[in-house]
PDB file of C-alpha atoms in Angstrom:
ATOM      1  CA  GLY I 300     -15.306 -26.500  14.022  1.00 70.00           C
ATOM      2  CA  VAL I 301     -11.898 -25.448  11.322  1.00 77.00           C
ATOM      3  CA  PRO I 302      -9.427 -26.987  11.706  1.00 81.00           C
ATOM      4  CA  TYR I 303      -5.946 -24.756  12.628  1.00 88.00           C
ATOM      5  CA  CYS I 304      -3.463 -24.353   9.743  1.00 87.00           C
ATOM      6  CA  LYS I 305      -1.156 -27.878   9.216  1.00 86.00           C
ATOM      7  CA  GLY I 306       2.261 -24.803   9.008  1.00 87.00           C
ATOM      8  CA  ASN I 307       1.413 -22.560  12.304  1.00 91.00           C
ATOM      9  CA  ILE I 308       0.620 -19.708   9.531  1.00 90.00           C
ATOM     10  CA  MET I 309      -1.560 -17.691  12.291  1.00 89.00           C
ATOM     11  CA  ALA I 310      -2.601 -14.893  14.606  1.00 87.00           C
ATOM     12  CA  SER I 311      -0.943 -17.080  17.860  1.00 91.00           C
ATOM     13  CA  ASN I 312       2.496 -17.736  15.548  1.00 94.00           C
ATOM     14  CA  PRO I 313       4.054 -14.420  16.632  1.00 93.00           C
ATOM     15  CA  GLU I 314       5.940 -14.561  13.122  1.00 91.00           C
ATOM     16  CA  TRP I 315       2.353 -13.554  11.492  1.00 92.00           C
ATOM     17  CA  ARG I 316       1.731 -10.638  14.730  1.00 91.00           C
ATOM     18  CA  HIS I 317       3.429  -8.221  13.853  1.00 92.00           C
ATOM     19  CA  SER I 318       3.340  -4.201  13.357  1.00 91.00           C
ATOM     20  CA  SER I 319       2.804  -1.793  10.675  1.00 90.00           C
ATOM     21  CA  LEU I 320       6.871  -0.712  10.992  1.00 92.00           C
ATOM     22  CA  ARG I 321       7.577  -4.755  11.503  1.00 93.00           C
ATOM     23  CA  TRP I 322       5.397  -6.160   8.565  1.00 93.00           C
ATOM     24  CA  GLN I 323       7.632  -3.654   5.865  1.00 91.00           C
ATOM     25  CA  GLN I 324      10.974  -4.481   6.990  1.00 92.00           C
ATOM     26  CA  LYS I 325       9.672  -8.468   7.127  1.00 91.00           C
ATOM     27  CA  LEU I 326       8.408  -7.728   3.248  1.00 90.00           C
ATOM     28  CA  GLN I 327      12.301  -5.996   2.188  1.00 89.00           C
ATOM     29  CA  THR I 328      13.062  -9.286   4.277  1.00 89.00           C
ATOM     30  CA  TRP I 329      11.010 -12.168   1.988  1.00 88.00           C
ATOM     31  CA  LEU I 330      12.010 -10.020  -0.792  1.00 86.00           C
ATOM     32  CA  ARG I 331      15.867  -9.170  -0.111  1.00 83.00           C
ATOM     33  CA  ARG I 332      16.545 -12.816   0.388  1.00 74.00           C
ATOM     34  CA  GLN I 333      13.522 -14.636  -2.421  1.00 69.00           C
ATOM     35  CA  SER I 334      14.642 -18.181  -0.072  1.00 77.00           C
ATOM     36  CA  PRO I 335      11.254 -20.783  -1.155  1.00 78.00           C
ATOM     37  CA  ASP I 336      10.461 -19.967   1.910  1.00 82.00           C
ATOM     38  CA  ASP I 337       9.771 -16.228   1.213  1.00 83.00           C
ATOM     39  CA  ILE I 338       8.308 -17.280  -1.656  1.00 84.00           C
ATOM     40  CA  LEU I 339       6.156 -19.535   0.636  1.00 85.00           C
ATOM     41  CA  ASN I 340       5.226 -15.978   3.145  1.00 89.00           C
ATOM     42  CA  CYS I 341       5.438 -13.306   0.049  1.00 88.00           C
ATOM     43  CA  ASP I 342       2.142 -16.292  -1.012  1.00 87.00           C
ATOM     44  CA  ILE I 343       0.154 -15.920   1.576  1.00 90.00           C
ATOM     45  CA  PHE I 344       0.688 -12.425   2.688  1.00 92.00           C
ATOM     46  CA  PHE I 345      -0.605 -11.353  -0.509  1.00 93.00           C
ATOM     47  CA  ASP I 346      -3.334 -13.287   0.167  1.00 92.00           C
ATOM     48  CA  ALA I 347      -4.632 -11.333   3.234  1.00 90.00           C
ATOM     49  CA  VAL I 348      -7.471  -9.650   4.291  1.00 89.00           C
ATOM     50  CA  CYS I 349      -8.319  -7.556   7.502  1.00 89.00           C
ATOM     51  CA  VAL I 350     -10.838  -8.684   8.855  1.00 88.00           C
ATOM     52  CA  HIS I 351     -10.623  -6.852  12.280  1.00 88.00           C
ATOM     53  CA  GLY I 352      -9.408  -3.491  13.882  1.00 89.00           C
ATOM     54  CA  ASP I 353      -8.424  -0.261  11.998  1.00 90.00           C
ATOM     55  CA  ARG I 354      -9.139  -1.236   7.662  1.00 90.00           C
ATOM     56  CA  GLN I 355      -6.957   1.980   7.066  1.00 91.00           C
ATOM     57  CA  LEU I 356      -3.765   0.079   8.554  1.00 91.00           C
ATOM     58  CA  ALA I 357      -4.117  -2.714   6.912  1.00 90.00           C
ATOM     59  CA  SER I 358      -4.739  -0.641   3.972  1.00 91.00           C
ATOM     60  CA  GLN I 359      -2.004   1.411   4.220  1.00 92.00           C
ATOM     61  CA  LEU I 360       0.377  -1.720   4.376  1.00 92.00           C
ATOM     62  CA  PHE I 361      -0.405  -2.871   1.728  1.00 92.00           C
ATOM     63  CA  ASP I 362       0.018  -0.764  -0.435  1.00 92.00           C
ATOM     64  CA  GLN I 363       3.400  -0.321   0.312  1.00 91.00           C
ATOM     65  CA  ALA I 364       3.948  -3.813  -0.249  1.00 92.00           C
ATOM     66  CA  PHE I 365       2.400  -3.993  -3.014  1.00 92.00           C
ATOM     67  CA  ALA I 366       4.920  -1.010  -4.162  1.00 91.00           C
ATOM     68  CA  LEU I 367       8.351  -2.467  -3.498  1.00 90.00           C
ATOM     69  CA  ALA I 368       6.703  -5.881  -5.252  1.00 91.00           C
ATOM     70  CA  THR I 369       5.955  -4.209  -8.757  1.00 92.00           C
ATOM     71  CA  GLU I 370       9.712  -2.729  -8.379  1.00 90.00           C
ATOM     72  CA  SER I 371      11.257  -5.817  -7.848  1.00 88.00           C
ATOM     73  CA  THR I 372      11.862  -7.258 -11.125  1.00 87.00           C
ATOM     74  CA  ALA I 373      13.483 -10.312  -9.936  1.00 86.00           C
ATOM     75  CA  PHE I 374      10.757 -10.576  -7.161  1.00 88.00           C
ATOM     76  CA  ILE I 375       8.217 -10.771  -9.573  1.00 90.00           C
ATOM     77  CA  LYS I 376      10.499 -13.360 -12.269  1.00 89.00           C
ATOM     78  CA  LEU I 377      11.163 -15.731  -9.468  1.00 88.00           C
ATOM     79  CA  MET I 378       7.604 -15.919  -8.507  1.00 89.00           C
ATOM     80  CA  SER I 379       6.406 -16.199 -12.023  1.00 91.00           C
ATOM     81  CA  VAL I 380       8.703 -19.114 -13.034  1.00 89.00           C
ATOM     82  CA  ASN I 381       7.000 -20.415  -9.003  1.00 87.00           C
ATOM     83  CA  ALA I 382       3.049 -19.824 -10.736  1.00 89.00           C
ATOM     84  CA  CYS I 383       4.704 -22.315 -13.784  1.00 88.00           C
ATOM     85  CA  LYS I 384       6.672 -24.879 -11.994  1.00 87.00           C
ATOM     86  CA  ASN I 385       3.674 -27.824 -11.896  1.00 88.00           C
ATOM     87  CA  SER I 386       1.999 -29.168 -14.904  1.00 91.00           C
ATOM     88  CA  PRO I 387      -1.448 -30.468 -15.075  1.00 94.00           C
ATOM     89  CA  PRO I 388      -2.003 -34.129 -14.749  1.00 94.00           C
ATOM     90  CA  LEU I 389      -1.657 -35.118 -18.069  1.00 94.00           C
ATOM     91  CA  GLY I 390      -0.860 -37.775 -19.942  1.00 89.00           C
ATOM     92  CA  LEU I 391      -1.079 -38.866 -23.616  1.00 83.00           C
ATOM     93  CA  PHE I 392      -3.719 -38.400 -25.790  1.00 82.00           C
ATOM     94  CA  GLY I 393      -4.715 -36.428 -22.991  1.00 83.00           C
ATOM     95  CA  ARG I 394      -5.536 -38.970 -20.361  1.00 91.00           C
ATOM     96  CA  PHE I 395      -5.954 -37.763 -16.663  1.00 95.00           C
ATOM     97  CA  LYS I 396      -2.449 -39.137 -14.749  1.00 93.00           C
ATOM     98  CA  LEU I 397      -4.497 -40.622 -12.380  1.00 94.00           C
ATOM     99  CA  ASP I 398      -1.779 -42.098  -8.948  1.00 93.00           C
ATOM    100  CA  GLN I 399      -4.101 -44.492  -6.357  1.00 92.00           C
ATOM    101  CA  GLY I 400      -6.385 -44.129  -8.887  1.00 93.00           C
ATOM    102  CA  ARG I 401      -7.456 -40.599  -8.337  1.00 96.00           C
ATOM    103  CA  MET I 402      -5.080 -36.130  -9.252  1.00 96.00           C
ATOM    104  CA  ASP I 403      -3.917 -34.125  -7.585  1.00 95.00           C
ATOM    105  CA  LEU I 404      -6.039 -30.683  -8.704  1.00 96.00           C
ATOM    106  CA  LYS I 405      -4.664 -29.028  -6.154  1.00 94.00           C
ATOM    107  CA  MET I 406      -1.409 -28.854  -7.168  1.00 93.00           C
ATOM    108  CA  GLY I 407      -1.574 -29.030 -10.993  1.00 91.00           C
ATOM    109  CA  GLY I 408      -4.888 -27.403 -11.041  1.00 94.00           C
ATOM    110  CA  ILE I 409      -5.610 -24.557  -9.286  1.00 95.00           C
ATOM    111  CA  MET I 410      -2.960 -23.807  -8.451  1.00 94.00           C
ATOM    112  CA  PRO I 411      -0.945 -22.687 -11.727  1.00 94.00           C
ATOM    113  CA  LEU I 412      -3.906 -20.677 -11.467  1.00 95.00           C
ATOM    114  CA  PHE I 413      -4.478 -18.893  -8.595  1.00 94.00           C
ATOM    115  CA  SER I 414      -0.387 -18.056  -8.800  1.00 94.00           C
ATOM    116  CA  THR I 415      -0.853 -16.736 -12.201  1.00 94.00           C
ATOM    117  CA  ALA I 416      -3.135 -14.821 -10.522  1.00 95.00           C
ATOM    118  CA  ARG I 417      -1.624 -13.201  -7.503  1.00 95.00           C
ATOM    119  CA  VAL I 418       1.382 -12.572  -9.087  1.00 94.00           C
ATOM    120  CA  LEU I 419      -0.317 -10.838 -12.237  1.00 95.00           C
ATOM    121  CA  ALA I 420      -2.353  -8.421  -9.961  1.00 94.00           C
ATOM    122  CA  ILE I 421       0.687  -8.099  -8.393  1.00 93.00           C
ATOM    123  CA  LYS I 422       3.066  -7.092 -11.089  1.00 93.00           C
ATOM    124  CA  HIS I 423       0.224  -4.728 -12.575  1.00 93.00           C
ATOM    125  CA  ASN I 424      -0.472  -3.284  -8.913  1.00 93.00           C
ATOM    126  CA  ILE I 425      -3.877  -5.083  -8.707  1.00 91.00           C
ATOM    127  CA  GLN I 426      -6.410  -1.570  -7.333  1.00 89.00           C
ATOM    128  CA  VAL I 427     -10.303  -1.603  -7.854  1.00 85.00           C
ATOM    129  CA  ASN I 428     -12.640   0.516  -6.641  1.00 77.00           C
ATOM    130  CA  GLY I 429     -10.075   1.291  -3.843  1.00 78.00           C
ATOM    131  CA  ASP I 430      -8.689  -2.126  -2.743  1.00 86.00           C
ATOM    132  CA  ARG I 431      -7.151  -5.047  -3.962  1.00 91.00           C
ATOM    133  CA  PRO I 432      -9.146  -8.199  -4.931  1.00 92.00           C
ATOM    134  CA  ARG I 433      -7.890 -11.314  -3.653  1.00 92.00           C
ATOM    135  CA  SER I 434      -9.996 -14.136  -5.424  1.00 94.00           C
ATOM    136  CA  THR I 435      -8.326 -15.519  -8.493  1.00 95.00           C
ATOM    137  CA  PRO I 436     -11.649 -14.194 -10.742  1.00 95.00           C
ATOM    138  CA  ALA I 437     -11.667 -10.908  -9.392  1.00 95.00           C
ATOM    139  CA  ARG I 438      -7.579 -10.616 -10.092  1.00 95.00           C
ATOM    140  CA  LEU I 439      -7.903 -12.553 -13.070  1.00 95.00           C
ATOM    141  CA  LEU I 440     -11.205  -9.661 -14.632  1.00 95.00           C
ATOM    142  CA  ALA I 441      -8.915  -6.727 -13.102  1.00 94.00           C
ATOM    143  CA  VAL I 442      -5.964  -7.812 -15.301  1.00 94.00           C
ATOM    144  CA  SER I 443      -8.035  -8.775 -18.259  1.00 94.00           C
ATOM    145  CA  GLU I 444      -9.470  -5.127 -17.882  1.00 93.00           C
ATOM    146  CA  ARG I 445      -5.547  -3.814 -17.696  1.00 92.00           C
ATOM    147  CA  LEU I 446      -4.847  -5.909 -20.883  1.00 92.00           C
ATOM    148  CA  PRO I 447      -7.523  -6.301 -23.528  1.00 93.00           C
ATOM    149  CA  GLU I 448      -5.403  -7.814 -25.736  1.00 93.00           C
ATOM    150  CA  LEU I 449      -5.756 -11.148 -24.767  1.00 92.00           C
ATOM    151  CA  GLN I 450      -8.867 -11.033 -22.976  1.00 92.00           C
ATOM    152  CA  SER I 451      -9.357 -13.929 -24.071  1.00 94.00           C
ATOM    153  CA  SER I 452      -7.287 -16.215 -22.116  1.00 94.00           C
ATOM    154  CA  PHE I 453      -8.253 -15.052 -19.420  1.00 95.00           C
ATOM    155  CA  GLU I 454     -11.666 -15.455 -19.744  1.00 95.00           C
ATOM    156  CA  LYS I 455     -10.586 -19.282 -20.817  1.00 96.00           C
ATOM    157  CA  LEU I 456      -8.342 -19.587 -17.668  1.00 96.00           C
ATOM    158  CA  ASP I 457     -11.637 -18.089 -15.254  1.00 96.00           C
ATOM    159  CA  GLU I 458     -13.363 -20.398 -16.539  1.00 97.00           C
ATOM    160  CA  ALA I 459     -11.339 -23.656 -15.873  1.00 97.00           C
ATOM    161  CA  HIS I 460     -10.740 -22.292 -12.333  1.00 97.00           C
ATOM    162  CA  ARG I 461     -14.131 -22.431 -11.449  1.00 97.00           C
ATOM    163  CA  ILE I 462     -14.501 -26.744 -13.666  1.00 97.00           C
ATOM    164  CA  ILE I 463     -11.632 -27.614 -11.594  1.00 97.00           C
ATOM    165  CA  PHE I 464     -12.563 -25.822  -8.478  1.00 95.00           C
ATOM    166  CA  GLY I 465     -15.704 -27.380  -8.497  1.00 94.00           C
ATOM    167  CA  ALA I 466     -14.805 -30.591  -9.577  1.00 96.00           C
ATOM    168  CA  ILE I 467     -12.573 -29.643  -6.033  1.00 95.00           C
ATOM    169  CA  LEU I 468     -16.096 -29.355  -4.101  1.00 95.00           C
ATOM    170  CA  GLN I 469     -17.400 -31.844  -5.730  1.00 94.00           C
ATOM    171  CA  GLN I 470     -15.201 -35.126  -4.818  1.00 95.00           C
ATOM    172  CA  GLN I 471     -15.411 -33.374  -1.179  1.00 94.00           C
ATOM    173  CA  LEU I 472     -18.257 -34.370  -0.381  1.00 94.00           C
ATOM    174  CA  ARG I 473     -18.683 -37.936  -1.864  1.00 94.00           C
ATOM    175  CA  ASP I 474     -15.870 -38.170   0.536  1.00 95.00           C
ATOM    176  CA  ILE I 475     -17.505 -36.439   3.233  1.00 94.00           C
ATOM    177  CA  GLU I 476     -20.554 -38.395   2.829  1.00 95.00           C
ATOM    178  CA  SER I 477     -18.843 -41.660   2.171  1.00 94.00           C
ATOM    179  CA  GLY I 478     -15.973 -41.275   5.764  1.00 95.00           C
ATOM    180  CA  VAL I 479     -13.338 -40.163   3.666  1.00 93.00           C
ATOM    181  CA  PRO I 480     -11.508 -37.006   5.045  1.00 91.00           C
ATOM    182  CA  PRO I 481     -11.475 -34.458   2.335  1.00 90.00           C
ATOM    183  CA  SER I 482      -8.847 -33.804   0.359  1.00 93.00           C
ATOM    184  CA  ASN I 483      -7.764 -32.370  -2.890  1.00 94.00           C
ATOM    185  CA  ARG I 484      -7.058 -35.375  -4.694  1.00 96.00           C
ATOM    186  CA  VAL I 485     -10.559 -36.667  -7.391  1.00 96.00           C
ATOM    187  CA  SER I 486     -10.979 -39.565  -8.810  1.00 95.00           C
ATOM    188  CA  PRO I 487     -12.031 -39.522 -12.698  1.00 93.00           C
ATOM    189  CA  GLU I 488     -14.718 -42.520 -12.515  1.00 91.00           C
ATOM    190  CA  SER I 489     -16.628 -40.633 -10.025  1.00 89.00           C
ATOM    191  CA  LEU I 490     -17.033 -37.996 -12.783  1.00 89.00           C
ATOM    192  CA  ASP I 491     -20.472 -37.617 -15.156  1.00 89.00           C
ATOM    193  CA  ALA I 492     -19.204 -38.579 -18.657  1.00 91.00           C
ATOM    194  CA  ALA I 493     -19.242 -34.121 -19.098  1.00 92.00           C
ATOM    195  CA  LEU I 494     -18.201 -32.957 -16.271  1.00 92.00           C
ATOM    196  CA  SER I 495     -15.241 -35.146 -16.854  1.00 93.00           C
ATOM    197  CA  ASP I 496     -15.033 -33.710 -20.797  1.00 94.00           C
ATOM    198  CA  ARG I 497     -14.946 -30.069 -19.012  1.00 96.00           C
ATOM    199  CA  LEU I 498     -12.902 -30.716 -16.001  1.00 96.00           C
ATOM    200  CA  GLY I 499     -10.269 -32.623 -19.457  1.00 96.00           C
ATOM    201  CA  TRP I 500     -10.457 -29.428 -20.678  1.00 97.00           C
ATOM    202  CA  ALA I 501      -9.822 -27.235 -17.700  1.00 97.00           C
ATOM    203  CA  LEU I 502      -6.630 -29.528 -17.342  1.00 97.00           C
ATOM    204  CA  LYS I 503      -5.445 -28.528 -20.933  1.00 96.00           C
ATOM    205  CA  GLN I 504      -5.501 -24.324 -20.270  1.00 95.00           C
ATOM    206  CA  VAL I 505      -3.257 -24.819 -17.528  1.00 95.00           C
ATOM    207  CA  PRO I 506      -0.044 -24.886 -19.344  1.00 92.00           C
ATOM    208  CA  ASN I 507      -1.153 -21.039 -20.670  1.00 91.00           C
ATOM    209  CA  VAL I 508      -0.303 -19.697 -16.706  1.00 92.00           C
ATOM    210  CA  SER I 509       3.478 -18.574 -18.956  1.00 87.00           C
ATOM    211  CA  ASN I 510       1.775 -16.898 -22.622  1.00 86.00           C
ATOM    212  CA  LEU I 511       0.450 -14.860 -19.756  1.00 89.00           C
ATOM    213  CA  LEU I 512       3.599 -14.428 -17.775  1.00 88.00           C
ATOM    214  CA  GLY I 513       6.172 -13.499 -20.491  1.00 75.00           C
ATOM    215  CA  ASP I 514       6.889 -17.853 -20.349  1.00 58.00           C
ATOM    216  CA  PRO I 515       9.283 -16.641 -17.239  1.00 55.00           C
ATOM    217  CA  LEU I 516      10.515 -20.746 -17.431  1.00 49.00           C
ATOM    218  CA  SER I 517      12.495 -19.526 -20.847  1.00 50.00           C
ATOM    219  CA  ALA I 518      14.833 -16.554 -19.704  1.00 45.00           C
TER     220      ALA I 518
END
């Protein structure tokens, strides 16, 4: 019942099915070239999870990948800039900016948050109990323990992620019931007043990702 990936990022695609050595070579190529496609591929790779086979082999590959990426300051810089490029759908006086009555809460909401969490996890080579967290909340928590002086900022981004994600899921449930294909576009008119206020607060937290990333756009 799960639809195929529209970007063909699947094991059936030979480009995403390699030996450990070939994966290391691919990653070095991505880190060295640093094109938009390379950044996208790295985003996907660093979120990968072993679901079958030799977990130790996968763990060794991810350890090597994180070590390579952590040492590449140019790559971290580019990933940071990429994480900050999308703005929340807010206009004058914090009003929601709409397109045909809806706003895209992935591009201007959760994407900057999960991209930031990923960059920081790579930058600080995060492991928790011998494993690498992949979820955004787990990554934010792990990095906040490394940077306790920024704990309040991490907590706000974690709460913002929860609120925005919740709004998307609620909209998708309503759309499915109405026969509308689910997406990341949310209609503010479908939100109750309390959730609308919380969502407005959450979207105002999104630009703060630049503070956690060292404000890469200003350099």
